[in-house]
Amino acid sequence: MGGLQLVESPIALRLVSAASRPRRRLSLATFGHGLRPFRGCNGMICVSKARQTHVEVSSTYLYKLTSPKKVKFSTRSTSASVQPMTQDITEDMHKDYPISGDEIRTRFLNFYASRGHKILPSASLVPDDPTVLLTIAGMLQFKPIFLGKEPRSVPCATTSQRCIRTNDVENVGKTTRHHTFFEMLGNFSFGDYFKKEAIVWAWELTTKEYKLPPERLWISVFKDDDEAFSIWHDEVGVPKEHIKRLGEDDNFWTSGITGPCGPCSEIYYDFHPERGSESADLGDDSRFIEFYNLVFMQYNKKDDGSLEPLKQKNIDTGMGLERMARILQQVPNNYETDLIFPIIQKAANLAMISYAKADDATKTNLKIVGDHMRAVVYLISDAVLPSNIGRGYVVRRLIRRVVRIGRLLGIKGAGEGNPDGAFLPGLAKIVIELSNQIDPDVTGRMPHILEELKREELRFVQTLERGEKLLDQFLASALLNASTNGDRPCLAGKDVFLLYDTYGFPVEITAEVAEERGVSLDMNGFHIEMENQRRQSQAAHSTVKLSVGNEVELAESVPDTEFLGYDMLSANAIIKGLLQNGEPVTEVAEGSDVEIMLDRTPFYAESGGQIGDNGFLRCKGVEDSKDTAIVEVKDVQKSLGNIFVHKGTIKEGKIEVGLEVNAIVDPRLRQRAKVHHTATHLLQAALKNVIGQETSQAGSLVAFDRLRFDFNFHRPLFEHELMKIEELINQWINDSTLLQTKVMPLLDAKKAGAIAMFGEKYGEQVRVVEVPGVSMELCGGTHVSNTSEIRGFKIISEQGIASGIRRIEAVAGEAFIEYVTTRDNSMRHLCSVLKVKAEDVTGRVENILEELRIARNEVSALRTRVAILKATALVNKAFIVGTTNIRVVVESMDDTDADSLRNAADYLVDSLQDPAAVVLGSCPGDGKVSLVAAFTPSVVKMGIQAGKFIGGIAKLCGGGGGGKPNFAQAGGRKPENLSNALEKARVELIAALDGKTS
């Protein structure tokens, strides 16, 4: 075939042309930037937009150049090869894309905004939903609306939602499309439009806004969804051969065993239309990619499996931003889009390798780094810090995976002349640079994110080093077992997995080190352990659970509760609903526990860390003023959106739906809660002032008796810092500042600098509580009107509760007075016992402790003297072993303590002189066993080591131990076995020494 061939060579590119065709001049700039076909060509070429290179060709045929290069062409004739280039080929590290990921996102949101959708911000990666660990779908923030638990604030919405999924983490980097972090573009209808509009708009967005060729698009519909098939074919015009009917597994969305559900319709892009329509399989990842999923939520699945139409039909869609970017940017996979590739480039630079020239395994590792770095940066930004539980474990696992892979790639330190530094912060900076349109708040949290990543990486590197030592032990054990059993040495799969999972040791490195020692790996056992872990991971919150039942029925009959508690502590209200044992009832009798829904209430329902109010509900008689019923309210919770559930016990009479009650909040307890809530705001402000603005709230509790505040920080607070925090807060209390409370739009509040409370969900209008000049927070809780009401503040404790999470407990107001009074009474009693004044207590206690230390030392010295006296008698019990006259003592020393036993062993080896071996045992009490072995240098040179010897003996006593070759200690919990253990020590020691001297 005649035409132009582009043949890549290390030093040049050759042009081989057919001489029979007319010459014409083409500008490579005609192709634009990125991969874009030139009209009349059957291939593509990738060029740098900045380089206006021209080449003479004699054909309209161009073949694809697979590796992006900066090239310079020159031709002498239509049949001659191009001469060597005037400069070396260098990898273009700054790709040009036809359209950016940010532009794709903006176009999507604007498209639906122009069609009446409200653009809403991405929800946090920490969902306000106990059924899921992390935000895994764009619809999650709308779940209460889909369930009918919350009224819709808008008829339809559009979002770009940040999502995290880790159930397919092992596929990341290996496929073209799997991610742990991704953005889901979505449009949602809450009973507004339905199937027709969703389909027509999706097609219009895809083909007109994004200009994807219609002939490359395929559609899937549920097998029984004739309506969707008809809309796609009859109204949109998609050919029948491009519409596939699929079964329930592929195209019917369910939220769980019961609940909202409905058929789906998906749009696929075809990368290889030349393969034709016959027998096309939409599940073929090498040809198709599904990028848009339309869920028609139209049924409620009942307990018996039957489907009933929903009263409100909803639309829930999702378009994968990374997938659409891959299509529009014409790159081989999601990772080489401008959303991820800059991170990969940075990692490649740190590893001093070329991504374009790397083998598949290296490219896979670089892709994993690019993906995981996005996940950890956004998780830490959303206050999820590395730990060993829950969400924190997800962050820790991903960070450790990146660190492991970085070491495998050869990344050494920060890549900035600091081989011992951390490299994750450098990668995180690239992620943050790309974050402005995803989440603008990430940039402001950069110092905190970088510091957390640095700290976690350096901590893990130390763990890796411990893993290296453990690997050495495993290999030594494998070699020993093989020599004993006559087998080929093999490292157990569970040990390989322990190194990988707990210590982050790459399997490749384990295999390489093991091979050097002649040890193979049990990879089957390793894969079994991996599969067990994968199943456990997938079982943990990987789907969004919805349910429709009594709750929705109750929500339809019970209105939202009007909260009056900001302005009053008592009010008349009507009982709108009753629950007993979780079931709706119409009346409840005396002595029963009950849950009561009122139309209005002064009771605060637990939220924002503040517990619910306590108090009473009183029902008045019609003819007199006596109470016909009294309910003691012990807790108030929010349920079904904004319905307040008053939980309590009927103390007198009976109550029924429709009765009027007088709801009375306990004013003393309310005041305690108000004081502690305002003090919590002051505490957060003081923490930021003293230890840094980057610290943020990670949880809180506002109770009647105390407050608890969890915050992100990497170390314990120093005593002077705690004193400074208390001093600041008490000064603000003393300033008698009036609080200001106002309601404003959420965006205005954030611009004003208001801090959001952890775990709270906010609408478009928010309540802002401000202590002028000190604190401004979004908060729906109850607060004092003046800081002077707090009276005083005292920190009770400061401690770590997880990696990177500290907790302060404190008291204020009446609880502060009670705490100080109790402490004062304790001090008075202590002064009375010690017979000193309060100011002299510290000195007196220090003197007592010093006297106690001296006494203990004297006792210890006496015990040692007694042990040595006993040891003196044991010198005469020494026996001779071997031809070199090795003196050996193996004896029990009754109840001698461990320290004295060690001193006795030292005395004996000194007295017996080299060569000598001593093994002593004792039962010091409390069911304990102490053992010690001491060998002189000549014995150690024979290959008999105290540490290894004593460990085997201690097993008989239900314990273990070890130490140096010349001296070791061990312990156990079976004193009844000590005599047998010492007899074994005697026999084995004689055999070992005889064997070495014969």
CSV table of N, CA and C in Angstrom, one decimal, residues 628-738:
chain,number,residue,atom,x,y,z
A,628,THR,N,-54.2,15.7,83.7
A,628,THR,CA,-54.8,14.4,83.5
A,628,THR,C,-53.7,13.4,83.0
A,629,ALA,N,-52.5,13.9,82.6
A,629,ALA,CA,-51.4,13.1,82.2
A,629,ALA,C,-50.1,13.8,82.3
A,630,ILE,N,-49.1,13.1,82.7
A,630,ILE,CA,-47.7,13.8,82.8
A,630,ILE,C,-46.7,12.8,82.1
A,631,VAL,N,-46.0,13.3,81.2
A,631,VAL,CA,-44.9,12.5,80.5
A,631,VAL,C,-43.6,13.2,80.8
A,632,GLU,N,-42.7,12.4,81.4
A,632,GLU,CA,-41.3,12.8,81.6
A,632,GLU,C,-40.5,12.6,80.3
A,633,VAL,N,-40.0,13.6,79.7
A,633,VAL,CA,-39.2,13.6,78.5
A,633,VAL,C,-37.8,13.4,78.8
A,634,LYS,N,-37.1,12.3,78.4
A,634,LYS,CA,-35.7,12.0,78.7
A,634,LYS,C,-34.8,12.3,77.5
A,635,ASP,N,-35.3,12.4,76.3
A,635,ASP,CA,-34.5,12.6,75.1
A,635,ASP,C,-35.4,13.1,74.0
A,636,VAL,N,-34.8,13.8,73.1
A,636,VAL,CA,-35.5,14.3,71.9
A,636,VAL,C,-34.5,14.1,70.7
A,637,GLN,N,-35.0,13.4,69.7
A,637,GLN,CA,-34.3,13.1,68.5
A,637,GLN,C,-35.0,13.6,67.3
A,638,LYS,N,-34.2,13.9,66.2
A,638,LYS,CA,-34.9,14.2,64.9
A,638,LYS,C,-35.0,13.0,64.1
A,639,SER,N,-36.1,12.8,63.4
A,639,SER,CA,-36.3,11.7,62.5
A,639,SER,C,-37.2,12.1,61.3
A,640,LEU,N,-37.0,11.3,60.3
A,640,LEU,CA,-37.8,11.6,59.1
A,640,LEU,C,-37.7,13.0,58.6
A,641,GLY,N,-36.5,13.5,58.5
A,641,GLY,CA,-36.3,14.8,58.1
A,641,GLY,C,-36.3,15.8,59.2
A,642,ASN,N,-37.5,16.5,59.5
A,642,ASN,CA,-37.5,17.5,60.5
A,642,ASN,C,-38.6,17.3,61.5
A,643,ILE,N,-38.9,16.0,61.8
A,643,ILE,CA,-39.9,15.6,62.8
A,643,ILE,C,-39.2,15.4,64.1
A,644,PHE,N,-39.6,16.1,65.2
A,644,PHE,CA,-39.0,15.9,66.5
A,644,PHE,C,-39.7,14.8,67.3
A,645,VAL,N,-38.9,13.8,67.7
A,645,VAL,CA,-39.5,12.6,68.5
A,645,VAL,C,-39.1,12.8,69.9
A,646,HIS,N,-40.1,13.0,70.8
A,646,HIS,CA,-39.9,13.2,72.2
A,646,HIS,C,-40.0,11.8,72.9
A,647,LYS,N,-38.9,11.3,73.4
A,647,LYS,CA,-38.9,10.0,74.0
A,647,LYS,C,-39.0,10.1,75.6
A,648,GLY,N,-39.9,9.4,76.1
A,648,GLY,CA,-40.1,9.5,77.6
A,648,GLY,C,-41.0,8.4,78.1
A,649,THR,N,-41.4,8.7,79.4
A,649,THR,CA,-42.2,7.7,80.1
A,649,THR,C,-43.5,8.4,80.7
A,650,ILE,N,-44.6,7.7,80.5
A,650,ILE,CA,-45.9,8.3,81.1
A,650,ILE,C,-45.9,8.1,82.6
A,651,LYS,N,-45.8,9.1,83.3
A,651,LYS,CA,-45.8,9.0,84.8
A,651,LYS,C,-47.2,9.0,85.4
A,652,GLU,N,-48.2,9.7,84.7
A,652,GLU,CA,-49.5,9.7,85.2
A,652,GLU,C,-50.5,9.7,84.0
A,653,GLY,N,-51.6,9.0,84.2
A,653,GLY,CA,-52.7,9.1,83.2
A,653,GLY,C,-52.4,8.4,81.9
A,654,LYS,N,-53.0,8.8,80.8
A,654,LYS,CA,-52.8,8.3,79.5
A,654,LYS,C,-52.8,9.4,78.5
A,655,ILE,N,-52.2,9.2,77.3
A,655,ILE,CA,-52.2,10.2,76.3
A,655,ILE,C,-52.7,9.6,75.0
A,656,GLU,N,-53.2,10.4,74.1
A,656,GLU,CA,-53.7,9.9,72.8
A,656,GLU,C,-53.4,11.0,71.7
A,657,VAL,N,-53.4,10.6,70.5
A,657,VAL,CA,-53.2,11.5,69.4
A,657,VAL,C,-54.3,12.5,69.4
A,658,GLY,N,-54.0,13.8,69.2
A,658,GLY,CA,-54.9,14.8,69.1
A,658,GLY,C,-55.0,15.7,70.4
A,659,LEU,N,-54.5,15.1,71.5
A,659,LEU,CA,-54.5,15.9,72.8
A,659,LEU,C,-53.6,17.1,72.7
A,660,GLU,N,-54.0,18.1,73.4
A,660,GLU,CA,-53.2,19.3,73.6
A,660,GLU,C,-52.4,19.1,74.9
A,661,VAL,N,-51.1,19.4,74.8
A,661,VAL,CA,-50.2,19.3,75.9
A,661,VAL,C,-49.4,20.6,76.1
A,662,ASN,N,-48.9,20.8,77.3
A,662,ASN,CA,-48.1,21.9,77.6
A,662,ASN,C,-46.6,21.3,77.7
A,663,ALA,N,-45.8,21.7,76.7
A,663,ALA,CA,-44.4,21.2,76.7
A,663,ALA,C,-43.5,22.1,77.4
A,664,ILE,N,-42.8,21.6,78.5
A,664,ILE,CA,-42.0,22.4,79.4
A,664,ILE,C,-40.6,21.8,79.4
A,665,VAL,N,-39.6,22.6,79.0
A,665,VAL,CA,-38.2,22.2,79.0
A,665,VAL,C,-37.7,22.5,80.4
A,666,ASP,N,-36.8,21.6,80.9
A,666,ASP,CA,-36.1,21.8,82.2
A,666,ASP,C,-35.2,23.0,82.0
A,667,PRO,N,-35.4,24.2,82.6
A,667,PRO,CA,-34.6,25.3,82.3
A,667,PRO,C,-33.2,25.2,82.8
A,668,ARG,N,-33.0,24.5,83.9
A,668,ARG,CA,-31.6,24.3,84.5
A,668,ARG,C,-30.7,23.5,83.6
A,669,LEU,N,-31.3,22.4,83.1
A,669,LEU,CA,-30.5,21.6,82.1
A,669,LEU,C,-30.3,22.3,80.8
A,670,ARG,N,-31.3,23.0,80.3
A,670,ARG,CA,-31.1,23.8,79.1
A,670,ARG,C,-30.0,24.8,79.3
A,671,GLN,N,-29.9,25.5,80.4
A,671,GLN,CA,-28.8,26.5,80.6
A,671,GLN,C,-27.5,25.8,80.6
A,672,ARG,N,-27.4,24.6,81.2
A,672,ARG,CA,-26.1,23.9,81.2
A,672,ARG,C,-25.7,23.5,79.8
A,673,ALA,N,-26.6,23.1,78.9
A,673,ALA,CA,-26.3,22.8,77.5
A,673,ALA,C,-25.9,24.1,76.8
A,674,LYS,N,-26.6,25.2,77.0
A,674,LYS,CA,-26.2,26.4,76.3
A,674,LYS,C,-24.8,26.9,76.7
A,675,VAL,N,-24.5,26.8,78.0
A,675,VAL,CA,-23.2,27.2,78.4
A,675,VAL,C,-22.1,26.3,77.8
A,676,HIS,N,-22.3,25.0,77.8
A,676,HIS,CA,-21.3,24.1,77.2
A,676,HIS,C,-21.2,24.3,75.7
A,677,HIS,N,-22.3,24.6,75.0
A,677,HIS,CA,-22.2,24.8,73.6
A,677,HIS,C,-21.4,26.0,73.2
A,678,THR,N,-21.7,27.1,73.8
A,678,THR,CA,-21.0,28.3,73.6
A,678,THR,C,-19.5,28.2,73.9
A,679,ALA,N,-19.2,27.5,75.1
A,679,ALA,CA,-17.9,27.2,75.5
A,679,ALA,C,-17.1,26.4,74.4
A,680,THR,N,-17.8,25.5,73.8
A,680,THR,CA,-17.2,24.7,72.7
A,680,THR,C,-16.7,25.6,71.6
A,681,HIS,N,-17.6,26.6,71.2
A,681,HIS,CA,-17.2,27.5,70.1
A,681,HIS,C,-15.9,28.3,70.6
A,682,LEU,N,-15.9,28.7,71.8
A,682,LEU,CA,-14.7,29.4,72.3
A,682,LEU,C,-13.5,28.5,72.3
A,683,LEU,N,-13.7,27.2,72.7
A,683,LEU,CA,-12.6,26.3,72.7
A,683,LEU,C,-12.0,26.1,71.3
A,684,GLN,N,-12.8,26.0,70.3
A,684,GLN,CA,-12.3,25.8,68.9
A,684,GLN,C,-11.5,27.1,68.5
A,685,ALA,N,-12.0,28.2,68.9
A,685,ALA,CA,-11.3,29.5,68.6
A,685,ALA,C,-10.0,29.6,69.3
A,686,ALA,N,-9.9,29.1,70.6
A,686,ALA,CA,-8.7,29.2,71.3
A,686,ALA,C,-7.7,28.2,70.8
A,687,LEU,N,-8.1,27.0,70.4
A,687,LEU,CA,-7.2,26.0,69.8
A,687,LEU,C,-6.6,26.5,68.5
A,688,LYS,N,-7.3,27.2,67.7
A,688,LYS,CA,-6.8,27.7,66.4
A,688,LYS,C,-5.8,28.8,66.8
A,689,ASN,N,-6.1,29.6,67.8
A,689,ASN,CA,-5.2,30.7,68.2
A,689,ASN,C,-3.9,30.2,68.8
A,690,VAL,N,-3.9,29.1,69.5
A,690,VAL,CA,-2.7,28.6,70.2
A,690,VAL,C,-1.9,27.6,69.4
A,691,ILE,N,-2.6,26.6,68.8
A,691,ILE,CA,-1.8,25.6,68.1
A,691,ILE,C,-1.8,25.7,66.6
A,692,GLY,N,-2.6,26.6,66.0
A,692,GLY,CA,-2.6,26.8,64.6
A,692,GLY,C,-4.0,26.8,63.9
A,693,GLN,N,-4.1,27.6,62.9
A,693,GLN,CA,-5.4,27.7,62.2
A,693,GLN,C,-5.8,26.4,61.5
A,694,GLU,N,-4.8,25.5,61.2
A,694,GLU,CA,-5.0,24.4,60.3
A,694,GLU,C,-5.8,23.3,61.1
A,695,THR,N,-5.8,23.4,62.5
A,695,THR,CA,-6.5,22.4,63.2
A,695,THR,C,-8.0,22.5,63.0
A,696,SER,N,-8.8,21.4,63.0
A,696,SER,CA,-10.2,21.5,62.7
A,696,SER,C,-10.9,20.5,63.5
A,697,GLN,N,-12.2,20.7,63.7
A,697,GLN,CA,-13.1,19.9,64.5
A,697,GLN,C,-13.2,18.5,63.9
A,698,ALA,N,-13.2,17.4,64.7
A,698,ALA,CA,-13.4,16.1,64.2
A,698,ALA,C,-14.6,15.4,65.0
A,699,GLY,N,-15.3,16.2,65.8
A,699,GLY,CA,-16.4,15.6,66.5
A,699,GLY,C,-16.6,16.4,67.8
A,700,SER,N,-17.8,16.3,68.4
A,700,SER,CA,-18.1,17.0,69.6
A,700,SER,C,-19.3,16.4,70.4
A,701,LEU,N,-19.3,16.7,71.6
A,701,LEU,CA,-20.5,16.4,72.5
A,701,LEU,C,-20.7,17.5,73.4
A,702,VAL,N,-22.0,18.0,73.4
A,702,VAL,CA,-22.4,19.1,74.3
A,702,VAL,C,-23.4,18.5,75.2
A,703,ALA,N,-23.0,18.1,76.4
A,703,ALA,CA,-23.9,17.5,77.4
A,703,ALA,C,-24.2,18.5,78.6
A,704,PHE,N,-25.0,18.0,79.5
A,704,PHE,CA,-25.4,18.8,80.6
A,704,PHE,C,-24.2,18.9,81.6
A,705,ASP,N,-23.4,17.9,81.7
A,705,ASP,CA,-22.4,17.8,82.8
A,705,ASP,C,-21.0,18.1,82.2
A,706,ARG,N,-20.8,18.2,80.9
A,706,ARG,CA,-19.5,18.4,80.4
A,706,ARG,C,-19.6,18.7,78.9
A,707,LEU,N,-18.5,19.1,78.3
A,707,LEU,CA,-18.3,19.2,76.9
A,707,LEU,C,-17.2,18.3,76.4
A,708,ARG,N,-17.2,17.8,75.2
A,708,ARG,CA,-16.1,17.0,74.6
A,708,ARG,C,-15.9,17.5,73.2
A,709,PHE,N,-14.6,17.8,72.9
A,709,PHE,CA,-14.2,18.3,71.6
A,709,PHE,C,-13.1,17.5,71.0
A,710,ASP,N,-13.3,16.9,69.9
A,710,ASP,CA,-12.3,16.2,69.1
A,710,ASP,C,-11.8,17.0,68.0
A,711,PHE,N,-10.4,17.0,67.8
A,711,PHE,CA,-9.8,17.9,66.8
A,711,PHE,C,-8.6,17.2,66.2
A,712,ASN,N,-8.3,17.7,65.0
A,712,ASN,CA,-7.1,17.1,64.3
A,712,ASN,C,-5.8,17.7,64.7
A,713,PHE,N,-5.0,16.9,65.3
A,713,PHE,CA,-3.6,17.4,65.7
A,713,PHE,C,-2.7,16.2,65.8
A,714,HIS,N,-1.4,16.4,65.5
A,714,HIS,CA,-0.5,15.3,65.4
A,714,HIS,C,0.2,15.0,66.7
A,715,ARG,N,0.0,15.7,67.8
A,715,ARG,CA,0.8,15.4,69.0
A,715,ARG,C,0.0,15.9,70.2
A,716,PRO,N,0.4,15.4,71.4
A,716,PRO,CA,-0.3,15.9,72.6
A,716,PRO,C,0.0,17.4,72.9
A,717,LEU,N,-0.9,18.1,73.5
A,717,LEU,CA,-0.7,19.5,73.8
A,717,LEU,C,0.2,19.6,75.0
A,718,PHE,N,1.1,20.5,75.0
A,718,PHE,CA,1.9,20.8,76.1
A,718,PHE,C,1.1,21.5,77.2
A,719,GLU,N,1.7,21.4,78.5
A,719,GLU,CA,1.0,21.9,79.6
A,719,GLU,C,0.8,23.4,79.4
A,720,HIS,N,1.8,24.1,78.9
A,720,HIS,CA,1.7,25.6,78.8
A,720,HIS,C,0.7,25.9,77.7
A,721,GLU,N,0.5,25.1,76.7
A,721,GLU,CA,-0.6,25.3,75.7
A,721,GLU,C,-2.0,25.2,76.3
A,722,LEU,N,-2.2,24.2,77.1
A,722,LEU,CA,-3.5,24.0,77.8
A,722,LEU,C,-3.8,25.2,78.7
A,723,MET,N,-2.8,25.6,79.4
A,723,MET,CA,-3.0,26.8,80.3
A,723,MET,C,-3.3,28.0,79.5
A,724,LYS,N,-2.7,28.2,78.3
A,724,LYS,CA,-2.9,29.4,77.5
A,724,LYS,C,-4.4,29.3,76.9
A,725,ILE,N,-4.8,28.1,76.6
A,725,ILE,CA,-6.2,27.9,76.1
A,725,ILE,C,-7.2,28.3,77.2
A,726,GLU,N,-7.0,27.8,78.3
A,726,GLU,CA,-7.9,28.1,79.5
A,726,GLU,C,-7.9,29.6,79.7
A,727,GLU,N,-6.7,30.2,79.7
A,727,GLU,CA,-6.6,31.6,80.0
A,727,GLU,C,-7.4,32.5,79.0
A,728,LEU,N,-7.2,32.1,77.7
A,728,LEU,CA,-7.9,32.8,76.6
A,728,LEU,C,-9.4,32.7,76.8
A,729,ILE,N,-9.9,31.5,77.0
A,729,ILE,CA,-11.4,31.3,77.1
A,729,ILE,C,-11.9,32.1,78.3
A,730,ASN,N,-11.3,32.0,79.4
A,730,ASN,CA,-11.8,32.7,80.6
A,730,ASN,C,-11.7,34.2,80.5
A,731,GLN,N,-10.7,34.7,79.7
A,731,GLN,CA,-10.7,36.1,79.4
A,731,GLN,C,-11.9,36.5,78.5
A,732,TRP,N,-12.2,35.7,77.5
A,732,TRP,CA,-13.4,36.0,76.7
A,732,TRP,C,-14.6,35.9,77.5
A,733,ILE,N,-14.7,35.0,78.4
A,733,ILE,CA,-15.9,34.9,79.3
A,733,ILE,C,-16.0,36.2,80.1
A,734,ASN,N,-14.9,36.6,80.7
A,734,ASN,CA,-14.8,37.8,81.5
A,734,ASN,C,-15.1,39.1,80.7
A,735,ASP,N,-14.9,39.1,79.4
A,735,ASP,CA,-15.2,40.3,78.6
A,735,ASP,C,-16.7,40.6,78.4
A,736,SER,N,-17.5,39.6,78.8
A,736,SER,CA,-19.0,39.8,78.8
A,736,SER,C,-19.5,40.3,77.4
A,737,THR,N,-19.1,39.5,76.4
A,737,THR,CA,-19.5,39.8,75.0
A,737,THR,C,-20.9,39.3,74.7
A,738,LEU,N,-21.7,40.2,74.1
A,738,LEU,CA,-23.0,39.8,73.6
A,738,LEU,C,-22.9,38.9,72.3
